[in-house]
Amino acid sequence: MTHWYEGPLAAFDTETTGVDVEQDRIVSAALVVQDTAGGRPRITRWLVNPGIPVPRAATEVHGLTDEHLQRNGRWPAPVMEEVARALTEQSAAGRPLVVMNAPFDLTILDRELRRHRASSLARYMENVPLCVLDPRVLDKHLDRYRKGRRTLTDLCAEYGVELTGAHEAAADAVAALDVVRAVARRFASRLDRLTPAELHIRQAVWHAAQARGLQAWFTRNGTPEAVDPAWPLRPEIAAAA
């Protein structure tokens, strides 16, 4: 019997103007679909003119400049529609959706849909079951005592996954997909009996526990930052742009 982590998966990633899901904008996105482990991925890319200046710090991360996006990017409204429909199609086809740090990418997509389509991600997916696999949440739960950071680059190094062109949406999506497969193989004895749908439910619990632990660490160290326990999508707040 083929295990779920050897079968069909899709992966989604974005590059943005910053790290504030309520205020920042998507400048590029990618959806990667792979039918079997090791199979050739099918990649869809979107490039967006966000309509606001791209901070230099963001450009230094992903390399996308204002000039390039104004010349080659599309207006956000049709892109967000296409992205939401593409994710919905994958979910309707029963493919689990791999999203590294899902509360960021899915929430910023949701806010862009609200901003440009007067809609929401939940509205697009109201008739299909969302099933997300977040490599960061999975790794942190399954190997919780390992020291060190757990960025995508760190996870690729830990699990022997090649990451070429980090901070390019398609490259990051492919790497995240491969990391999920690698995590599941390493911890197969603990995951074999769980379906992706069951893992989706458990990850919400695991992420909340991880958020509480991080919040406690921040509090002990006098850091004012708040950690949101919601997963895979943060609830809308009134201050959203």
PDB file of C-alpha atoms in Angstrom:
ATOM      1  CA  MET A   1       0.000   0.000   0.000  1.00  0.00           C
ATOM      2  CA  THR A   2       1.304   3.452  -0.943  1.00  0.00           C
ATOM      3  CA  HIS A   3       1.552   5.796   2.018  1.00  0.00           C
ATOM      4  CA  TRP A   4       0.002   9.241   1.644  1.00  0.00           C
ATOM      5  CA  TYR A   5       3.395  10.916   1.800  1.00  0.00           C
ATOM      6  CA  GLU A   6       4.517   9.040  -1.316  1.00  0.00           C
ATOM      7  CA  GLY A   7       1.413  10.054  -3.261  1.00  0.00           C
ATOM      8  CA  PRO A   8      -0.167  13.250  -4.602  1.00  0.00           C
ATOM      9  CA  LEU A   9       0.651  16.511  -2.829  1.00  0.00           C
ATOM     10  CA  ALA A  10       0.411  20.188  -3.725  1.00  0.00           C
ATOM     11  CA  ALA A  11       2.426  23.045  -2.224  1.00  0.00           C
ATOM     12  CA  PHE A  12       1.835  26.799  -2.027  1.00  0.00           C
ATOM     13  CA  ASP A  13       4.169  29.682  -1.242  1.00  0.00           C
ATOM     14  CA  THR A  14       4.252  33.471  -1.515  1.00  0.00           C
ATOM     15  CA  GLU A  15       6.775  36.285  -1.516  1.00  0.00           C
ATOM     16  CA  THR A  16       5.588  39.555  -0.033  1.00  0.00           C
ATOM     17  CA  THR A  17       6.353  43.186   0.755  1.00  0.00           C
ATOM     18  CA  GLY A  18       6.903  42.303   4.425  1.00  0.00           C
ATOM     19  CA  VAL A  19       5.851  40.123   7.334  1.00  0.00           C
ATOM     20  CA  ASP A  20       2.647  41.870   8.485  1.00  0.00           C
ATOM     21  CA  VAL A  21      -0.259  39.807   7.156  1.00  0.00           C
ATOM     22  CA  GLU A  22      -2.696  42.653   7.791  1.00  0.00           C
ATOM     23  CA  GLN A  23      -0.788  45.374   5.948  1.00  0.00           C
ATOM     24  CA  ASP A  24       1.710  43.784   3.562  1.00  0.00           C
ATOM     25  CA  ARG A  25       0.999  42.502   0.065  1.00  0.00           C
ATOM     26  CA  ILE A  26       1.808  39.504  -2.107  1.00  0.00           C
ATOM     27  CA  VAL A  27       4.309  40.151  -4.908  1.00  0.00           C
ATOM     28  CA  SER A  28       4.656  36.584  -6.165  1.00  0.00           C
ATOM     29  CA  ALA A  29       3.081  33.204  -5.551  1.00  0.00           C
ATOM     30  CA  ALA A  30       3.519  29.646  -6.738  1.00  0.00           C
ATOM     31  CA  LEU A  31       1.540  26.420  -6.696  1.00  0.00           C
ATOM     32  CA  VAL A  32       3.401  23.141  -7.150  1.00  0.00           C
ATOM     33  CA  VAL A  33       1.590  19.856  -7.835  1.00  0.00           C
ATOM     34  CA  GLN A  34       3.341  16.496  -7.671  1.00  0.00           C
ATOM     35  CA  ASP A  35       1.486  13.229  -8.254  1.00  0.00           C
ATOM     36  CA  THR A  36       4.113  10.898  -6.750  1.00  0.00           C
ATOM     37  CA  ALA A  37       7.269  11.281  -4.712  1.00  0.00           C
ATOM     38  CA  GLY A  38      10.100  12.009  -7.101  1.00  0.00           C
ATOM     39  CA  GLY A  39       7.705  12.801  -9.922  1.00  0.00           C
ATOM     40  CA  ARG A  40       8.082  15.867 -12.083  1.00  0.00           C
ATOM     41  CA  PRO A  41       6.301  18.809 -10.417  1.00  0.00           C
ATOM     42  CA  ARG A  42       3.823  20.956 -12.311  1.00  0.00           C
ATOM     43  CA  ILE A  43       4.385  24.587 -11.380  1.00  0.00           C
ATOM     44  CA  THR A  44       2.137  27.623 -11.720  1.00  0.00           C
ATOM     45  CA  ARG A  45       3.655  31.020 -10.962  1.00  0.00           C
ATOM     46  CA  TRP A  46       2.063  34.421 -10.430  1.00  0.00           C
ATOM     47  CA  LEU A  47       3.827  37.787 -10.399  1.00  0.00           C
ATOM     48  CA  VAL A  48       1.957  40.702  -8.847  1.00  0.00           C
ATOM     49  CA  ASN A  49       2.234  44.472  -9.010  1.00  0.00           C
ATOM     50  CA  PRO A  50       1.140  45.081  -5.400  1.00  0.00           C
ATOM     51  CA  GLY A  51       0.167  48.712  -5.882  1.00  0.00           C
ATOM     52  CA  ILE A  52       2.399  49.863  -3.024  1.00  0.00           C
ATOM     53  CA  PRO A  53       6.179  50.393  -2.839  1.00  0.00           C
ATOM     54  CA  VAL A  54       8.258  47.316  -2.111  1.00  0.00           C
ATOM     55  CA  PRO A  55      10.584  48.030   0.831  1.00  0.00           C
ATOM     56  CA  ARG A  56      14.272  47.602   0.159  1.00  0.00           C
ATOM     57  CA  ALA A  57      14.490  44.996   2.935  1.00  0.00           C
ATOM     58  CA  ALA A  58      11.910  42.842   1.157  1.00  0.00           C
ATOM     59  CA  THR A  59      13.663  43.199  -2.194  1.00  0.00           C
ATOM     60  CA  GLU A  60      16.904  42.089  -0.548  1.00  0.00           C
ATOM     61  CA  VAL A  61      15.151  38.871   0.459  1.00  0.00           C
ATOM     62  CA  HIS A  62      13.364  37.888  -2.753  1.00  0.00           C
ATOM     63  CA  GLY A  63      15.020  40.094  -5.361  1.00  0.00           C
ATOM     64  CA  LEU A  64      11.792  41.596  -6.732  1.00  0.00           C
ATOM     65  CA  THR A  65      12.040  45.342  -7.272  1.00  0.00           C
ATOM     66  CA  ASP A  66       9.361  47.983  -7.791  1.00  0.00           C
ATOM     67  CA  GLU A  67      10.513  48.474 -11.374  1.00  0.00           C
ATOM     68  CA  HIS A  68      10.364  44.778 -12.198  1.00  0.00           C
ATOM     69  CA  LEU A  69       6.934  44.308 -10.641  1.00  0.00           C
ATOM     70  CA  GLN A  70       5.469  47.396 -12.299  1.00  0.00           C
ATOM     71  CA  ARG A  71       6.762  46.216 -15.651  1.00  0.00           C
ATOM     72  CA  ASN A  72       5.966  42.517 -15.382  1.00  0.00           C
ATOM     73  CA  GLY A  73       3.500  42.055 -12.547  1.00  0.00           C
ATOM     74  CA  ARG A  74      -0.265  41.787 -12.950  1.00  0.00           C
ATOM     75  CA  TRP A  75      -2.882  43.661 -10.963  1.00  0.00           C
ATOM     76  CA  PRO A  76      -3.711  41.883  -7.693  1.00  0.00           C
ATOM     77  CA  ALA A  77      -7.473  41.344  -8.143  1.00  0.00           C
ATOM     78  CA  PRO A  78      -7.373  38.769 -10.990  1.00  0.00           C
ATOM     79  CA  VAL A  79      -4.287  37.089  -9.551  1.00  0.00           C
ATOM     80  CA  MET A  80      -5.881  36.539  -6.138  1.00  0.00           C
ATOM     81  CA  GLU A  81      -8.955  35.111  -7.859  1.00  0.00           C
ATOM     82  CA  GLU A  82      -6.792  32.673  -9.823  1.00  0.00           C
ATOM     83  CA  VAL A  83      -4.766  31.660  -6.776  1.00  0.00           C
ATOM     84  CA  ALA A  84      -7.835  31.035  -4.622  1.00  0.00           C
ATOM     85  CA  ARG A  85      -9.482  28.989  -7.361  1.00  0.00           C
ATOM     86  CA  ALA A  86      -6.296  26.985  -7.918  1.00  0.00           C
ATOM     87  CA  LEU A  87      -6.019  26.098  -4.223  1.00  0.00           C
ATOM     88  CA  THR A  88      -9.691  25.194  -4.158  1.00  0.00           C
ATOM     89  CA  GLU A  89      -9.251  22.900  -7.159  1.00  0.00           C
ATOM     90  CA  GLN A  90      -6.388  21.073  -5.453  1.00  0.00           C
ATOM     91  CA  SER A  91      -8.411  20.621  -2.290  1.00  0.00           C
ATOM     92  CA  ALA A  92     -11.413  19.419  -4.294  1.00  0.00           C
ATOM     93  CA  ALA A  93      -9.149  16.858  -5.976  1.00  0.00           C
ATOM     94  CA  GLY A  94      -8.167  15.550  -2.542  1.00  0.00           C
ATOM     95  CA  ARG A  95      -4.547  16.703  -2.641  1.00  0.00           C
ATOM     96  CA  PRO A  96      -3.170  17.818   0.732  1.00  0.00           C
ATOM     97  CA  LEU A  97      -1.736  21.330   0.528  1.00  0.00           C
ATOM     98  CA  VAL A  98       1.779  21.798   1.868  1.00  0.00           C
ATOM     99  CA  VAL A  99       2.321  25.320   3.221  1.00  0.00           C
ATOM    100  CA  MET A 100       5.410  26.236   5.215  1.00  0.00           C
ATOM    101  CA  ASN A 101       4.291  28.479   8.103  1.00  0.00           C
ATOM    102  CA  ALA A 102       0.708  28.249   6.869  1.00  0.00           C
ATOM    103  CA  PRO A 103      -0.720  30.995   9.124  1.00  0.00           C
ATOM    104  CA  PHE A 104       1.395  33.523   7.248  1.00  0.00           C
ATOM    105  CA  ASP A 105       0.849  32.537   3.616  1.00  0.00           C
ATOM    106  CA  LEU A 106      -2.810  31.556   3.906  1.00  0.00           C
ATOM    107  CA  THR A 107      -3.680  34.583   6.031  1.00  0.00           C
ATOM    108  CA  ILE A 108      -2.003  37.094   3.741  1.00  0.00           C
ATOM    109  CA  LEU A 109      -3.820  35.474   0.791  1.00  0.00           C
ATOM    110  CA  ASP A 110      -7.084  35.777   2.702  1.00  0.00           C
ATOM    111  CA  ARG A 111      -6.431  39.467   3.390  1.00  0.00           C
ATOM    112  CA  GLU A 112      -5.614  40.091  -0.258  1.00  0.00           C
ATOM    113  CA  LEU A 113      -8.898  38.436  -1.245  1.00  0.00           C
ATOM    114  CA  ARG A 114     -10.751  40.670   1.192  1.00  0.00           C
ATOM    115  CA  ARG A 115      -8.885  43.719  -0.073  1.00  0.00           C
ATOM    116  CA  HIS A 116      -9.230  43.110  -3.819  1.00  0.00           C
ATOM    117  CA  ARG A 117     -12.154  40.691  -4.223  1.00  0.00           C
ATOM    118  CA  ALA A 118     -14.422  41.570  -1.267  1.00  0.00           C
ATOM    119  CA  SER A 119     -14.262  37.870  -0.462  1.00  0.00           C
ATOM    120  CA  SER A 120     -12.259  35.470   1.713  1.00  0.00           C
ATOM    121  CA  LEU A 121     -10.341  32.229   1.403  1.00  0.00           C
ATOM    122  CA  ALA A 122     -13.028  30.473   3.437  1.00  0.00           C
ATOM    123  CA  ARG A 123     -15.676  31.599   0.975  1.00  0.00           C
ATOM    124  CA  TYR A 124     -13.790  30.116  -1.967  1.00  0.00           C
ATOM    125  CA  MET A 125     -13.282  26.857  -0.098  1.00  0.00           C
ATOM    126  CA  GLU A 126     -16.637  26.622   1.639  1.00  0.00           C
ATOM    127  CA  ASN A 127     -17.605  23.447  -0.242  1.00  0.00           C
ATOM    128  CA  VAL A 128     -14.268  21.635  -0.132  1.00  0.00           C
ATOM    129  CA  PRO A 129     -12.304  20.311   2.860  1.00  0.00           C
ATOM    130  CA  LEU A 130      -9.073  22.231   3.431  1.00  0.00           C
ATOM    131  CA  CYS A 131      -6.247  19.858   4.333  1.00  0.00           C
ATOM    132  CA  VAL A 132      -2.931  21.560   5.112  1.00  0.00           C
ATOM    133  CA  LEU A 133       0.431  20.032   5.965  1.00  0.00           C
ATOM    134  CA  ASP A 134       2.822  22.510   7.551  1.00  0.00           C
ATOM    135  CA  PRO A 135       6.412  21.204   7.667  1.00  0.00           C
ATOM    136  CA  ARG A 136       7.342  23.599  10.455  1.00  0.00           C
ATOM    137  CA  VAL A 137       4.527  22.434  12.736  1.00  0.00           C
ATOM    138  CA  LEU A 138       5.109  18.770  11.922  1.00  0.00           C
ATOM    139  CA  ASP A 139       8.859  18.918  12.501  1.00  0.00           C
ATOM    140  CA  LYS A 140       8.549  20.921  15.704  1.00  0.00           C
ATOM    141  CA  HIS A 141       6.062  18.452  17.149  1.00  0.00           C
ATOM    142  CA  LEU A 142       7.784  15.274  16.029  1.00  0.00           C
ATOM    143  CA  ASP A 143      11.322  16.388  16.947  1.00  0.00           C
ATOM    144  CA  ARG A 144      10.522  18.934  19.637  1.00  0.00           C
ATOM    145  CA  TYR A 145      13.775  18.707  21.577  1.00  0.00           C
ATOM    146  CA  ARG A 146      16.105  19.349  18.651  1.00  0.00           C
ATOM    147  CA  LYS A 147      18.033  22.589  19.108  1.00  0.00           C
ATOM    148  CA  GLY A 148      18.260  25.291  16.482  1.00  0.00           C
ATOM    149  CA  ARG A 149      16.003  27.283  14.194  1.00  0.00           C
ATOM    150  CA  ARG A 150      13.350  25.751  11.968  1.00  0.00           C
ATOM    151  CA  THR A 151      13.236  27.952   8.907  1.00  0.00           C
ATOM    152  CA  LEU A 152      12.748  26.266   5.553  1.00  0.00           C
ATOM    153  CA  THR A 153      16.495  26.479   4.935  1.00  0.00           C
ATOM    154  CA  ASP A 154      17.151  24.826   8.308  1.00  0.00           C
ATOM    155  CA  LEU A 155      14.627  22.061   7.660  1.00  0.00           C
ATOM    156  CA  CYS A 156      16.100  21.376   4.230  1.00  0.00           C
ATOM    157  CA  ALA A 157      19.526  20.972   5.814  1.00  0.00           C
ATOM    158  CA  GLU A 158      18.131  18.700   8.537  1.00  0.00           C
ATOM    159  CA  TYR A 159      16.266  16.418   6.134  1.00  0.00           C
ATOM    160  CA  GLY A 160      18.701  16.443   3.235  1.00  0.00           C
ATOM    161  CA  VAL A 161      16.436  18.347   0.861  1.00  0.00           C
ATOM    162  CA  GLU A 162      17.968  20.452  -1.888  1.00  0.00           C
ATOM    163  CA  LEU A 163      16.885  24.091  -1.880  1.00  0.00           C
ATOM    164  CA  THR A 164      17.989  25.977  -4.958  1.00  0.00           C
ATOM    165  CA  GLY A 165      16.975  29.620  -5.201  1.00  0.00           C
ATOM    166  CA  ALA A 166      15.629  30.176  -1.677  1.00  0.00           C
ATOM    167  CA  HIS A 167      12.998  32.927  -1.348  1.00  0.00           C
ATOM    168  CA  GLU A 168      11.665  32.304  -4.834  1.00  0.00           C
ATOM    169  CA  ALA A 169       8.095  31.130  -4.376  1.00  0.00           C
ATOM    170  CA  ALA A 170       8.244  28.050  -6.622  1.00  0.00           C
ATOM    171  CA  ALA A 171      11.617  26.925  -5.259  1.00  0.00           C
ATOM    172  CA  ASP A 172      10.396  27.289  -1.685  1.00  0.00           C
ATOM    173  CA  ALA A 173       7.169  25.420  -2.452  1.00  0.00           C
ATOM    174  CA  VAL A 174       9.039  22.500  -4.027  1.00  0.00           C
ATOM    175  CA  ALA A 175      11.405  22.349  -1.062  1.00  0.00           C
ATOM    176  CA  ALA A 176       8.564  22.470   1.475  1.00  0.00           C
ATOM    177  CA  LEU A 177       6.825  19.609  -0.333  1.00  0.00           C
ATOM    178  CA  ASP A 178      10.010  17.525  -0.261  1.00  0.00           C
ATOM    179  CA  VAL A 179      10.524  18.321   3.428  1.00  0.00           C
ATOM    180  CA  VAL A 180       7.032  17.074   4.296  1.00  0.00           C
ATOM    181  CA  ARG A 181       7.744  13.812   2.517  1.00  0.00           C
ATOM    182  CA  ALA A 182      11.086  13.513   4.327  1.00  0.00           C
ATOM    183  CA  VAL A 183       9.578  14.297   7.742  1.00  0.00           C
ATOM    184  CA  ALA A 184       6.864  11.692   7.202  1.00  0.00           C
ATOM    185  CA  ARG A 185       9.399   9.038   6.179  1.00  0.00           C
ATOM    186  CA  ARG A 186      11.601   9.718   9.210  1.00  0.00           C
ATOM    187  CA  PHE A 187       8.651   9.530  11.589  1.00  0.00           C
ATOM    188  CA  ALA A 188       6.631   6.957   9.656  1.00  0.00           C
ATOM    189  CA  SER A 189       6.021   4.843  12.770  1.00  0.00           C
ATOM    190  CA  ARG A 190       4.147   7.787  14.318  1.00  0.00           C
ATOM    191  CA  LEU A 191       2.371   9.005  11.197  1.00  0.00           C
ATOM    192  CA  ASP A 192       1.446   5.878   9.246  1.00  0.00           C
ATOM    193  CA  ARG A 193      -1.884   5.474  11.002  1.00  0.00           C
ATOM    194  CA  LEU A 194      -2.909   9.098  10.489  1.00  0.00           C
ATOM    195  CA  THR A 195      -4.524  10.394   7.326  1.00  0.00           C
ATOM    196  CA  PRO A 196      -3.681  13.894   6.077  1.00  0.00           C
ATOM    197  CA  ALA A 197      -7.151  15.009   7.214  1.00  0.00           C
ATOM    198  CA  GLU A 198      -6.448  13.736  10.723  1.00  0.00           C
ATOM    199  CA  LEU A 199      -3.057  15.426  10.658  1.00  0.00           C
ATOM    200  CA  HIS A 200      -4.710  18.692   9.677  1.00  0.00           C
ATOM    201  CA  ILE A 201      -6.823  18.583  12.826  1.00  0.00           C
ATOM    202  CA  ARG A 202      -3.900  17.627  15.040  1.00  0.00           C
ATOM    203  CA  GLN A 203      -1.617  20.305  13.652  1.00  0.00           C
ATOM    204  CA  ALA A 204      -4.058  22.969  14.837  1.00  0.00           C
ATOM    205  CA  VAL A 205      -3.640  21.594  18.371  1.00  0.00           C
ATOM    206  CA  TRP A 206       0.119  21.186  18.038  1.00  0.00           C
ATOM    207  CA  HIS A 207       0.576  24.701  16.680  1.00  0.00           C
ATOM    208  CA  ALA A 208      -1.480  26.187  19.518  1.00  0.00           C
ATOM    209  CA  ALA A 209       0.725  24.401  22.056  1.00  0.00           C
ATOM    210  CA  GLN A 210       3.858  25.558  20.244  1.00  0.00           C
ATOM    211  CA  ALA A 211       2.537  29.134  20.226  1.00  0.00           C
ATOM    212  CA  ARG A 212       1.865  29.019  23.971  1.00  0.00           C
ATOM    213  CA  GLY A 213       5.394  27.783  24.580  1.00  0.00           C
ATOM    214  CA  LEU A 214       6.904  30.529  22.440  1.00  0.00           C
ATOM    215  CA  GLN A 215       4.712  33.154  24.110  1.00  0.00           C
ATOM    216  CA  ALA A 216       5.887  31.995  27.514  1.00  0.00           C
ATOM    217  CA  TRP A 217       9.507  32.237  26.349  1.00  0.00           C
ATOM    218  CA  PHE A 218       8.909  35.783  25.066  1.00  0.00           C
ATOM    219  CA  THR A 219       7.315  36.743  28.375  1.00  0.00           C
ATOM    220  CA  ARG A 220      10.230  35.383  30.399  1.00  0.00           C
ATOM    221  CA  ASN A 221      12.655  37.350  28.238  1.00  0.00           C
ATOM    222  CA  GLY A 222      10.677  40.592  28.287  1.00  0.00           C
ATOM    223  CA  THR A 223       9.781  40.482  24.591  1.00  0.00           C
ATOM    224  CA  PRO A 224       6.469  42.257  23.893  1.00  0.00           C
ATOM    225  CA  GLU A 225       5.717  40.259  20.725  1.00  0.00           C
ATOM    226  CA  ALA A 226       2.384  38.395  20.706  1.00  0.00           C
ATOM    227  CA  VAL A 227       2.152  34.893  19.237  1.00  0.00           C
ATOM    228  CA  ASP A 228      -1.098  33.964  17.498  1.00  0.00           C
ATOM    229  CA  PRO A 229      -2.138  30.350  18.233  1.00  0.00           C
ATOM    230  CA  ALA A 230      -4.508  30.124  15.240  1.00  0.00           C
ATOM    231  CA  TRP A 231      -3.653  27.633  12.497  1.00  0.00           C
ATOM    232  CA  PRO A 232      -3.746  27.353   9.492  1.00  0.00           C
ATOM    233  CA  LEU A 233      -5.495  30.729   9.117  1.00  0.00           C
ATOM    234  CA  ARG A 234      -5.617  33.669  11.498  1.00  0.00           C
ATOM    235  CA  PRO A 235      -9.030  35.204  12.162  1.00  0.00           C
ATOM    236  CA  GLU A 236      -9.825  38.556  10.609  1.00  0.00           C
ATOM    237  CA  ILE A 237      -9.293  41.596  12.798  1.00  0.00           C
ATOM    238  CA  ALA A 238     -11.035  44.929  12.478  1.00  0.00           C
ATOM    239  CA  ALA A 239      -7.764  46.750  11.754  1.00  0.00           C
ATOM    240  CA  ALA A 240      -7.088  44.746   8.575  1.00  0.00           C
ATOM    241  CA  ALA A 241      -6.279  46.983   5.620  1.00  0.00           C
TER     242      ALA A 241
END
